[in-house]
Amino acid sequence: MKKRHTSLPPSLNALRVFEAASRNLSFTLAAEELNVTQSAVSRQIKQLEAHLGITLFIRQHRALTLTNEGKSLADLLTRQFSELNSHIDQLKHQDDNTLRLNVAMSLAVRWLIPRLHSFKEQQPDIDIVLSSIIGNTSDEVSLTSDEYDIAIYNYEDKPQGRFHSTFLRNELLAPVYSALIAPEAKQLTLEQALCFPLLHPTKDRSDWRNWLAQSGIRFSHQDNGLTFDTLDMALTSCMAGQGIAMTDLLLVVSELEKGFLQLPHPVTIIEGPWRYAYVCQNKNTITRTFITWLEEQVALEREQFEKLANNKGWQIQTASI
């Protein structure tokens, strides 16, 4: 009988150990995750490297770096282990009507939750468990977690390479303010608005810097505003009249239509560096139904915003929205 899979190591556990070590970039953290000793992890990695005849890690003082070969193998293993785990989970819960969502905090609070009732009206038998992703980069998203069917997250430049992510939409950035800070003014000019405290949705304050730079504006005032962990917190502060916030306008279309939030004049809307994408870990009828609904909602919101932008005469500095 012809032997198959002859390139695989004698113990597949070594691949599992390597995958954990590559994800954590730490033998110690991998050992904690797998409930083994650090020396056991180190031994398994050395045996795997010897069997494969390649170096997987560059070992530095108190640091690990993947070689190109190590990264290629790690990306493949993470995808394959996730798919295998998902398939086994599906087999165990074939009759389960629960949809587990893991969603970026601001998107969940400002956009998804207000719309979930329409999905429930269409699919009343599907139970939804929603958890939030707290953080501003995909590096902080635990996409390797087994506790979701679909994750919707935001990323800068490019999504995580280890997972098959589907692009959902761009963000459109512009400053907004609440009528509470100028109750007698019909509309603030941009110069007037920039005199109020700036509300920053990220700790590095990059959103405001990007918008000012792309809009060709030199900010000469002292930035004595507030900095938050999430866009949702910055918008809550803005709605309370505490300053002017830089925001993704597609999260506040309803507030803009109702006049709760306004854009100063004149103002340029730019396409920000952040994107939204989703990862589907369990592919079944329930997840396919939700993804269809999700993409329809994004398209409707985009159409609604286009109409509002045309009516208001807003300038959009992007090829498409």
mmCIF file of N, CA and C in Angstrom, residues 177-189 192 196 259 262:
data_model
loop_
_atom_site.group_PDB
_atom_site.id
_atom_site.type_symbol
_atom_site.label_atom_id
_atom_site.label_comp_id
_atom_site.label_asym_id
_atom_site.label_seq_id
_atom_site.Cartn_x
_atom_site.Cartn_y
_atom_site.Cartn_z
ATOM 1 N N TYR A 177 -20.798 67.894 14.739
ATOM 2 C CA TYR A 177 -21.053 68.525 16.026
ATOM 3 C C TYR A 177 -22.543 68.433 16.350
ATOM 4 N N SER A 178 -22.848 68.539 17.633
ATOM 5 C CA SER A 178 -24.230 68.525 18.092
ATOM 6 C C SER A 178 -24.774 69.954 18.112
ATOM 7 N N ALA A 179 -26.064 70.068 17.824
ATOM 8 C CA ALA A 179 -26.708 71.393 17.887
ATOM 9 C C ALA A 179 -26.621 71.979 19.299
ATOM 10 N N LEU A 180 -26.314 71.158 20.305
ATOM 11 C CA LEU A 180 -26.218 71.648 21.683
ATOM 12 C C LEU A 180 -25.091 72.659 21.863
ATOM 13 N N ILE A 181 -24.040 72.579 21.036
ATOM 14 C CA ILE A 181 -22.924 73.494 21.240
ATOM 15 C C ILE A 181 -23.142 74.832 20.527
ATOM 16 N N ALA A 182 -24.149 74.879 19.654
ATOM 17 C CA ALA A 182 -24.443 76.149 18.969
ATOM 18 C C ALA A 182 -25.946 76.255 18.745
ATOM 19 N N PRO A 183 -26.728 76.352 19.829
ATOM 20 C CA PRO A 183 -28.188 76.294 19.703
ATOM 21 C C PRO A 183 -28.784 77.435 18.882
ATOM 22 N N GLU A 184 -28.104 78.567 18.821
ATOM 23 C CA GLU A 184 -28.669 79.707 18.098
ATOM 24 C C GLU A 184 -28.128 79.828 16.670
ATOM 25 N N ALA A 185 -27.110 79.059 16.355
ATOM 26 C CA ALA A 185 -26.517 79.149 15.024
ATOM 27 C C ALA A 185 -27.184 78.148 14.090
ATOM 28 N N LYS A 186 -27.500 78.592 12.880
ATOM 29 C CA LYS A 186 -28.107 77.694 11.913
ATOM 30 C C LYS A 186 -27.122 76.620 11.494
ATOM 31 N N GLN A 187 -25.895 77.024 11.238
ATOM 32 C CA GLN A 187 -24.825 76.082 10.906
ATOM 33 C C GLN A 187 -23.487 76.742 11.195
ATOM 34 N N LEU A 188 -22.628 76.005 11.881
ATOM 35 C CA LEU A 188 -21.307 76.529 12.179
ATOM 36 C C LEU A 188 -20.428 76.493 10.934
ATOM 37 N N THR A 189 -19.600 77.502 10.778
ATOM 38 C CA THR A 189 -18.568 77.417 9.757
ATOM 39 C C THR A 189 -17.487 76.477 10.276
ATOM 40 N N GLN A 192 -15.388 78.197 12.848
ATOM 41 C CA GLN A 192 -16.040 78.278 14.158
ATOM 42 C C GLN A 192 -16.005 76.923 14.865
ATOM 43 N N PHE A 196 -13.958 74.677 18.983
ATOM 44 C CA PHE A 196 -14.443 73.829 20.068
ATOM 45 C C PHE A 196 -13.448 72.698 20.313
ATOM 46 N N GLY A 259 -30.959 65.802 12.087
ATOM 47 C CA GLY A 259 -30.400 67.063 12.552
ATOM 48 C C GLY A 259 -29.786 67.008 13.935
ATOM 49 N N GLN A 262 -24.560 67.604 12.931
ATOM 50 C CA GLN A 262 -24.416 68.412 11.727
ATOM 51 C C GLN A 262 -22.949 68.478 11.311
#
